[in-house]
CSV table of C-alpha atoms in Angstrom, one decimal:
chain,number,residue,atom,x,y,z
B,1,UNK,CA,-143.7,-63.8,-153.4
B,2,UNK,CA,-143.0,-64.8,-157.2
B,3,UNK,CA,-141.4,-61.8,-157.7
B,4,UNK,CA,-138.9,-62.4,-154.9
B,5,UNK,CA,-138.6,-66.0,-155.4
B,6,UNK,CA,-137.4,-65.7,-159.1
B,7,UNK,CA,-134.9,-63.0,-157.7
B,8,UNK,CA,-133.9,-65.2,-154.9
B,9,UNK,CA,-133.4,-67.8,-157.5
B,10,UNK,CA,-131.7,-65.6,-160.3
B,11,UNK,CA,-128.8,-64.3,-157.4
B,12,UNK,CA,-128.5,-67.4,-156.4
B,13,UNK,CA,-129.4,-66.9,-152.8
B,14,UNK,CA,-131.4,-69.8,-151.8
B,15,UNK,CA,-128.8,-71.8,-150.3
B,16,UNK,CA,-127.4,-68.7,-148.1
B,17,UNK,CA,-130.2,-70.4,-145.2
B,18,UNK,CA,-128.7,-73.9,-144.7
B,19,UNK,CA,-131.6,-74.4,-141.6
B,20,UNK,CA,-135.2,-74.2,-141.0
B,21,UNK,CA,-136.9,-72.4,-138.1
B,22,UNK,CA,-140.2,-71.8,-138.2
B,23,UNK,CA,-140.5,-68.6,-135.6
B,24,UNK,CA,-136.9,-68.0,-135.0
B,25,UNK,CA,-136.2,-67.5,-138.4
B,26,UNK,CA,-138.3,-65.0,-139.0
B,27,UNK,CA,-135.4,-62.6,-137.3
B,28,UNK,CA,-132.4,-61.9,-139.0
B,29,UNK,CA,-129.0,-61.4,-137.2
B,30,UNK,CA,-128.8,-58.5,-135.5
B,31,UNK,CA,-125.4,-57.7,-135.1
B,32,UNK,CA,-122.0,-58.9,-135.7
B,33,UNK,CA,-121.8,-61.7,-133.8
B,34,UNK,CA,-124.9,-63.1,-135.1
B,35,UNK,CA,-124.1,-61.9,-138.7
B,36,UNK,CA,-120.7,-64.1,-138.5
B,37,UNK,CA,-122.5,-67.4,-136.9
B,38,UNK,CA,-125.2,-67.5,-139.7
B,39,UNK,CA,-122.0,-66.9,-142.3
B,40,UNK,CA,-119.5,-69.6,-140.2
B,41,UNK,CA,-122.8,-72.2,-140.7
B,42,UNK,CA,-123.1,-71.2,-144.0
B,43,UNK,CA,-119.2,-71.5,-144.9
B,44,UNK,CA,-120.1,-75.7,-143.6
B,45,UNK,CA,-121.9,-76.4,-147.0
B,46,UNK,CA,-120.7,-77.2,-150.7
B,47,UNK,CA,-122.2,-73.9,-152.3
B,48,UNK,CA,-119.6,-71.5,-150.4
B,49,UNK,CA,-116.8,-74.6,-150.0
B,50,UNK,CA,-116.5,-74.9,-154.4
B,51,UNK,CA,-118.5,-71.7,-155.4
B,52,UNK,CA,-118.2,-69.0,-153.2
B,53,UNK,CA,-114.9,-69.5,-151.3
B,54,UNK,CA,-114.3,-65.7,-152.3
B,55,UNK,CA,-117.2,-64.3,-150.2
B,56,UNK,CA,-116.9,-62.2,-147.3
B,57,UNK,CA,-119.4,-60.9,-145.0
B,58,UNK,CA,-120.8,-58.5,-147.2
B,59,UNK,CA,-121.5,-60.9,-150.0
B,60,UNK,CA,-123.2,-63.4,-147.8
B,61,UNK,CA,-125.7,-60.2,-146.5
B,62,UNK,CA,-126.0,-59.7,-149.7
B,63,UNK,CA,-127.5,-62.9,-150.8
B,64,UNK,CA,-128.5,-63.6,-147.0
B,65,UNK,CA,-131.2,-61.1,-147.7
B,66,UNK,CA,-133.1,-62.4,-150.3
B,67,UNK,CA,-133.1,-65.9,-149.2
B,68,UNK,CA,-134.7,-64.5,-145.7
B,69,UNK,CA,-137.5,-61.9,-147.8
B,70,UNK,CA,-138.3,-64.6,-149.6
B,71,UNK,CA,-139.1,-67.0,-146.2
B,72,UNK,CA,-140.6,-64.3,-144.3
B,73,UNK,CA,-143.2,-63.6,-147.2
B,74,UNK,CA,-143.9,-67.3,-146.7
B,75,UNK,CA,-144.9,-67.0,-143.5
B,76,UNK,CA,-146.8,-64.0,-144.1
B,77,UNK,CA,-149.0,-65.3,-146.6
B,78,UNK,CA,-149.7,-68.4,-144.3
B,79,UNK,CA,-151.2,-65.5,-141.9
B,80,UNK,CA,-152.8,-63.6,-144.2
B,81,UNK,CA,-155.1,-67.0,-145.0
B,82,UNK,CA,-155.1,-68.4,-141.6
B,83,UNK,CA,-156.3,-65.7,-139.5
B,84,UNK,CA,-159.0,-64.8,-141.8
B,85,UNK,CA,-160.1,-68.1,-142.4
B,86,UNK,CA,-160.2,-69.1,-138.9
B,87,UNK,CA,-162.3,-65.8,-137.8
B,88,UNK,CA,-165.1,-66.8,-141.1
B,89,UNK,CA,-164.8,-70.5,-139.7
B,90,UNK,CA,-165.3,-69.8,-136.0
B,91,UNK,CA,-168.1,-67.2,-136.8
B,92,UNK,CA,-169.7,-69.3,-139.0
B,93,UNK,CA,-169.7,-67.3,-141.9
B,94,UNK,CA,-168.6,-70.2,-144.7
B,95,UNK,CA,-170.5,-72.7,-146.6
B,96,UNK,CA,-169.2,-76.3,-146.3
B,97,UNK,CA,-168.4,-76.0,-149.9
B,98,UNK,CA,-165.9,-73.0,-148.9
B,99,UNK,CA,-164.7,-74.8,-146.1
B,100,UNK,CA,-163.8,-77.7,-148.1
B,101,UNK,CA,-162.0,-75.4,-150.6
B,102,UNK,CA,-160.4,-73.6,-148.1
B,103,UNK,CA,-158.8,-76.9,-146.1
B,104,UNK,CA,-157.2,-78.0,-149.5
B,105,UNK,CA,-155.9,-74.3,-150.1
B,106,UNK,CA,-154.5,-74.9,-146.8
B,107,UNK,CA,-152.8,-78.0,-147.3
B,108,UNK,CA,-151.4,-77.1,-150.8
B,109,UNK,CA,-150.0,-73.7,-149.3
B,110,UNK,CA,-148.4,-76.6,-146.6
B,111,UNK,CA,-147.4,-78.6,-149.4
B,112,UNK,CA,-145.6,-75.9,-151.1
B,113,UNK,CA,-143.7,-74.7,-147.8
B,114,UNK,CA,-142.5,-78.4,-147.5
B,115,UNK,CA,-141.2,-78.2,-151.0
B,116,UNK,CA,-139.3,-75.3,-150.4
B,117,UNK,CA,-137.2,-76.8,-147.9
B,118,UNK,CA,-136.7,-80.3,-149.5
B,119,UNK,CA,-135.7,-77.9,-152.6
B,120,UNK,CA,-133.2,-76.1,-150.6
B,121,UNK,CA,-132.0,-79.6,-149.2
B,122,UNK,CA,-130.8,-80.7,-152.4
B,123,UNK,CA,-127.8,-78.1,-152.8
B,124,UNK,CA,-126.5,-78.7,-149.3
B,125,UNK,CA,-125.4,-82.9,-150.0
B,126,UNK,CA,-122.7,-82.8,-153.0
B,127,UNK,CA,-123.9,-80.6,-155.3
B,128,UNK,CA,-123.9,-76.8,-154.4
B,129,UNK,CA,-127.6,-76.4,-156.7
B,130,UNK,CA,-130.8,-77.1,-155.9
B,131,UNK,CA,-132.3,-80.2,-157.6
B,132,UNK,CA,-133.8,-78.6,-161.1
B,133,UNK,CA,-136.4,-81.7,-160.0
B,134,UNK,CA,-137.1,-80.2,-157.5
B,135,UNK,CA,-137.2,-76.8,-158.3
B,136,UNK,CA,-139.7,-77.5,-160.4
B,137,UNK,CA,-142.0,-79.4,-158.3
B,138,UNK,CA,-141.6,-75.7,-156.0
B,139,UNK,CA,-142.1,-73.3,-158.7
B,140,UNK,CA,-144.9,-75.2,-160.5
B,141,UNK,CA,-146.9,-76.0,-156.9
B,142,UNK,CA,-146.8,-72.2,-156.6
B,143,UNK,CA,-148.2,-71.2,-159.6
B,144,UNK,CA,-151.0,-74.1,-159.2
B,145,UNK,CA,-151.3,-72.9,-155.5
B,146,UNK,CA,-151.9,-69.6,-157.1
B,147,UNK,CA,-154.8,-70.9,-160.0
B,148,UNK,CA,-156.3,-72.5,-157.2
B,149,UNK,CA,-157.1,-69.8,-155.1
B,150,UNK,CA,-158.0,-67.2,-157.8
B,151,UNK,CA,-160.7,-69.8,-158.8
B,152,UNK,CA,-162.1,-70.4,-155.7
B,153,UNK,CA,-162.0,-66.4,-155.3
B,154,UNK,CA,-163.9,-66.7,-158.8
B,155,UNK,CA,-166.6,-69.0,-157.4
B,156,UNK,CA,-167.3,-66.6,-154.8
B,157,UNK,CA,-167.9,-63.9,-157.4
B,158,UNK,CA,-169.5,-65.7,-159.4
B,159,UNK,CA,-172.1,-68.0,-157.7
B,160,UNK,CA,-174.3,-68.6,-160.9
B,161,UNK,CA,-174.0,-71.5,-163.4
B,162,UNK,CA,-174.9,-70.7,-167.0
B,163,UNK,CA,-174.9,-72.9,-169.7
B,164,UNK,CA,-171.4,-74.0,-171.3
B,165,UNK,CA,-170.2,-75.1,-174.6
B,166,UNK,CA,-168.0,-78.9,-173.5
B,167,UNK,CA,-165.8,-78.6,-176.7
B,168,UNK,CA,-164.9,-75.1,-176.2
B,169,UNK,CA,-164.1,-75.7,-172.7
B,170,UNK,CA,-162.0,-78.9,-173.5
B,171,UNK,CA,-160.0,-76.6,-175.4
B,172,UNK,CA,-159.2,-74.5,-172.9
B,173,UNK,CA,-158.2,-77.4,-170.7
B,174,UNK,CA,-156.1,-79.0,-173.2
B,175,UNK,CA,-154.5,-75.0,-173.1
B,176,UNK,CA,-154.0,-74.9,-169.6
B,177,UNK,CA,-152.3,-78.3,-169.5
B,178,UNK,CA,-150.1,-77.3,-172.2
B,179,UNK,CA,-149.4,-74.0,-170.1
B,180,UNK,CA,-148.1,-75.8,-166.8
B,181,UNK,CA,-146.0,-78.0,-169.1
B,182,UNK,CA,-144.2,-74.4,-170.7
B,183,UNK,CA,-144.4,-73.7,-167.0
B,184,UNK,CA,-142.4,-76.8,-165.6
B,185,UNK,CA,-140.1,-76.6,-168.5
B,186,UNK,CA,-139.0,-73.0,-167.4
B,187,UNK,CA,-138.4,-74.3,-164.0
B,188,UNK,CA,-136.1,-76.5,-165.9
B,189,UNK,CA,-134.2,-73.5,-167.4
B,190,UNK,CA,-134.0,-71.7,-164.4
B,191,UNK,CA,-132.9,-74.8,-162.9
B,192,UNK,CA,-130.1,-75.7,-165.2
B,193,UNK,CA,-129.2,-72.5,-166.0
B,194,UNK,CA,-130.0,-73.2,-169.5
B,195,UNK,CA,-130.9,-70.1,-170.4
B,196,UNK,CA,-127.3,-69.0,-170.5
B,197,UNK,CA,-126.2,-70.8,-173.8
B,198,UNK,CA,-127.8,-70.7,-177.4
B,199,UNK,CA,-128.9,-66.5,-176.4
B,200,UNK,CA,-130.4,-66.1,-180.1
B,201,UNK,CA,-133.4,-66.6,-181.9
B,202,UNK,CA,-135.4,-67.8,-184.1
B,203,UNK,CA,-133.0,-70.3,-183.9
B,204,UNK,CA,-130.3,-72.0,-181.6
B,205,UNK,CA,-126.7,-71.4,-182.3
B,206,UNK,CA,-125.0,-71.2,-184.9
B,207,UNK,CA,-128.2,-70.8,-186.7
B,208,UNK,CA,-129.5,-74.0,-186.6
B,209,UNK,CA,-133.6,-75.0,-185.1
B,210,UNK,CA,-132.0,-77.9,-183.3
B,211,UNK,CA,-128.7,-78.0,-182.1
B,212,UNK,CA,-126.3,-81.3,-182.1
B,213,UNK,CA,-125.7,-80.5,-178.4
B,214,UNK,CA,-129.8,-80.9,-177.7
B,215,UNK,CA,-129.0,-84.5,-178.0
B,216,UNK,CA,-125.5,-85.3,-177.6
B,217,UNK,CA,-125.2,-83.8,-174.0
B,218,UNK,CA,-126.9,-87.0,-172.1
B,219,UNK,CA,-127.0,-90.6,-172.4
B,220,UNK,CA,-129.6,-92.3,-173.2
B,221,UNK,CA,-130.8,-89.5,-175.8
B,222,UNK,CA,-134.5,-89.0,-173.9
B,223,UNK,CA,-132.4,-87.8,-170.6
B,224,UNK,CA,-131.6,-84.7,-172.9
B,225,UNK,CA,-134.8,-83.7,-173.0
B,226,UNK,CA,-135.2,-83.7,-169.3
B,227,UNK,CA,-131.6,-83.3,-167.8
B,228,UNK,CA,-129.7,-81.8,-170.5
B,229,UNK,CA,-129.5,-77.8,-170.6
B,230,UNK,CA,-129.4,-77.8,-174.1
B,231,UNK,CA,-132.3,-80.1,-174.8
B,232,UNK,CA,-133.9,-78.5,-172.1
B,233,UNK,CA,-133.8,-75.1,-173.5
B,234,UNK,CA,-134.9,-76.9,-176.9
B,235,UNK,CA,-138.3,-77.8,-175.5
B,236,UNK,CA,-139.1,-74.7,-173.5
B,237,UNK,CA,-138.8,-72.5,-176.7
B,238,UNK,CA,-140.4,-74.7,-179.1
B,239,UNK,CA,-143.3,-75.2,-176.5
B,240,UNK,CA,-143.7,-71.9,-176.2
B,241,UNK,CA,-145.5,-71.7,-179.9
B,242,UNK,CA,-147.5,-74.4,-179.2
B,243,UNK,CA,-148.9,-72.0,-176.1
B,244,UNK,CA,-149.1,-69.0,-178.6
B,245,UNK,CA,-150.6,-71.6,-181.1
B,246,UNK,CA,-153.5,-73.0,-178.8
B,247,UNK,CA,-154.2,-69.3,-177.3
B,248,UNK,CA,-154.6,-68.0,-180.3
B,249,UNK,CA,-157.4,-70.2,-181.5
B,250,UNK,CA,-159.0,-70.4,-177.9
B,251,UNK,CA,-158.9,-66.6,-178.6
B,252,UNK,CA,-160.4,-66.9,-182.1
B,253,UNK,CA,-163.0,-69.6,-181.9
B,254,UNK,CA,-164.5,-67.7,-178.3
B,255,UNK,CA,-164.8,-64.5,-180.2
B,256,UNK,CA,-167.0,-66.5,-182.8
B,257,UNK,CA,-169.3,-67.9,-179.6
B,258,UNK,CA,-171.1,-64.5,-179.0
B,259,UNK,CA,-168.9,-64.1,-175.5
B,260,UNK,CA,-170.5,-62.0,-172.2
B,261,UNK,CA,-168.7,-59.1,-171.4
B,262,UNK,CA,-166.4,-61.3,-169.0
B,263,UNK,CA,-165.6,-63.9,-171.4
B,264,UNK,CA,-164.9,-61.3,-173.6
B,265,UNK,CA,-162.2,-59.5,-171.2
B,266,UNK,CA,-160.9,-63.1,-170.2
B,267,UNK,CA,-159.8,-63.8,-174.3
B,268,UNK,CA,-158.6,-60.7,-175.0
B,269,UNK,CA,-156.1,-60.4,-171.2
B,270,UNK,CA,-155.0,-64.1,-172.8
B,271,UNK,CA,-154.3,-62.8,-176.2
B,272,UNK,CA,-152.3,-59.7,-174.8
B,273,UNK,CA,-150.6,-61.8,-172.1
B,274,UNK,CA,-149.6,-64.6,-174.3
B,275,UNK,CA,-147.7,-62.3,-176.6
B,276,UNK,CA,-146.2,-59.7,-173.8
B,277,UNK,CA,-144.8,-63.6,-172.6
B,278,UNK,CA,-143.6,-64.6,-175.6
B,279,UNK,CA,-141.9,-61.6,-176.1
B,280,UNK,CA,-140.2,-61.3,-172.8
B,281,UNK,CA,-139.2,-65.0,-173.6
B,282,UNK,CA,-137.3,-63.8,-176.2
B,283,UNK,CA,-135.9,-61.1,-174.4
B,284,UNK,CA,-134.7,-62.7,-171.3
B,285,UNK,CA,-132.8,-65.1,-173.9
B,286,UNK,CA,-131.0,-62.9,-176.6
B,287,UNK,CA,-130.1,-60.5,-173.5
B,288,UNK,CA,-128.5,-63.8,-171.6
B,289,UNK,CA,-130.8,-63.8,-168.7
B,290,UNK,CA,-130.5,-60.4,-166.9
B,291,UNK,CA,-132.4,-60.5,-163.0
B,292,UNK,CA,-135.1,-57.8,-163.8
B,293,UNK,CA,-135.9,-60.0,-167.4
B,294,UNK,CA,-135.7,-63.4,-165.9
B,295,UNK,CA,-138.0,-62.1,-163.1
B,296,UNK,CA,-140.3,-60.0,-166.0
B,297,UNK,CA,-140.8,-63.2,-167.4
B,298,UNK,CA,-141.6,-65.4,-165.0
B,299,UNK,CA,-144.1,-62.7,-163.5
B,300,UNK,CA,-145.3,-62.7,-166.7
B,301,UNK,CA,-145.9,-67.0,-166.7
B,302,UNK,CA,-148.0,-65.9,-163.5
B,303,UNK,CA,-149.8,-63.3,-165.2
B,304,UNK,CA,-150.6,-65.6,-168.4
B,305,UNK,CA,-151.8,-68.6,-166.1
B,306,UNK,CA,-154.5,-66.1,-164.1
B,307,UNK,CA,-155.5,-65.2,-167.5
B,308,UNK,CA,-155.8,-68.7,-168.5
B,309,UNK,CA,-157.3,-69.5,-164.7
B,310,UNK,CA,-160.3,-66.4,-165.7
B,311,UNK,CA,-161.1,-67.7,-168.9
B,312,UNK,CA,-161.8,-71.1,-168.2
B,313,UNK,CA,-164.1,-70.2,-165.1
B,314,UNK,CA,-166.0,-67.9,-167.5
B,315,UNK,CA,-166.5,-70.4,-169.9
B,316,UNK,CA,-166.7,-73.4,-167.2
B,317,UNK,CA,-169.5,-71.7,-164.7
């Protein structure tokens, strides 16, 4: 689903489906007829009327397609929980505490359908992009949809409560908050396509750590930081060694608390993962965002928040 949703975003094919139908949807056209309806509909909204006025058929199959994976994958893993979950529920084989867990997994995989839509909403008004608002609210719910899930699978495997050192654990916290923030701030980039401009590192263009246009883009200055692709960008790569910063001493100082063997696979996956990130971070840029290293990375965020997601459970229960 990540995989296909930062490709869907990256070919710009989330707008291709201007409507919603729940069951309907799930079939694509199936021939010509149906093929030039679903591209007539789409021709009524701003992306095709100022962007892609050049398309023909074949373009909009093109994009069509990834726009429609993407969906049906939705409603896949909706069935892949459901199902299950109402068999274990009707046979009686949960505890109230999975229930519970289970209901809010539901409602958050809701939640993040909803989003989806009121995401796609946004580029069919004026504006033929999605909200990078709101593109964030749908990547991040995702990814928190995600954590949620593998630590409620972690519960399950892990049913006894040792004894846990606070501090150590309020550091990971403090790591995972900084995390979603990196995490957010992508969603920004992606949004904005800010990862199109200043394609060097260390430092921005023209070799400079902050550029002028970080805070000349927007008025009032603080709507760069949030609006502006320049400022944007700014923030998600100097975040980024705040994550490295804060891994590497959750890394260091669990290595110094005599770790189990599963704390001690937890800190080293985040030690490797925070690095392979950072480096496909720097990748994605200098190489001006090709689709297979935009979507490397952003698996990569995944993979770097289940490490983070493992390694506070260890150290938590």
């Amino acid at each position: 689903m990540v995989v296909v949703g930062g490709i869907t975003r990256l070919t710009h094919s989330g707008l291709s489906i201007s409507n919603y139908k729940l069951i309907s949807g799930t079939i694509p056209p199936m021939n010509e007829v149906e093929w030039q309806e679903a591209f007539e509909l789409y021709k009524q909204y701003p992306e095709y009327q100022k962007l892609n006025n050049h398309f023909d058929l074949q373009d909009f199959k093109d994009i069509y397609f990834w726009e429609w994976l993407h969906r049906v994958i939705g409603r896949l893993i909706g069935m892949v929980f459901l199902i299950p979950f109402l068999y274990f529920l009707i046979t009686k084989q949960l505890t109230k505490s999975t229930i519970k867990k289970s209901v809010v997994l539901l409602a958050m995989g809701g939640f993040q359908g909803f989003l989806g839509w009121y995401m796609v909403k946004s580029g069919l008004v004026d504006r033929p992009d999605v909200s990078h608002f709101r593109l964030a609210a749908h990547l991040t719910t995702a990814f928190i949809t995600f954590a949620y899930t593998f630590w409620v699978a972690l519960d399950l495997m892990f049913p006894n409560r040792k004894t846990i050192d606070i501090k150590f654990r309020n550091l990971i916290r403090i790591g995972l908050a900084v995390l979603l923030l990196q995490i957010i701030y992508g969603a920004f980039v992606a949004g904005l396509d800010a990862g199109f401009i200043h394609n060097f590192w260390p430092f921005m263009s023209e070799g400079k750590f902050i550029h002028e246009t970080v805070y000349i883009e927007q008025s009032p200055v603080l709507k760069n930081f949030i609006e502006g692709k320049s400022g944007v960008q700014f923030v998600h790569r100097t975040v980024a060694y705040f994550v490295v910063a804060i891994i590497i001493m959750i890394w260091y100082k669990g290595k110094r608390l005599q770790p189990t063997s599963y704390q001690n696979r937890s800190l080293d996956a985040l030690f490797v993962m925070v690095g392979l990130q950072f480096l496909l971070g720097v990748l994605t840029l200098i190489y001006h965002v090709p689709v297979w290293l935009g979507v490397a990375h952003q698996i990569g965020a995944f993979f770097l928040l289940a490490a983070m997601t493992f390694t506070l459970h260890r150290f938590t229960k």
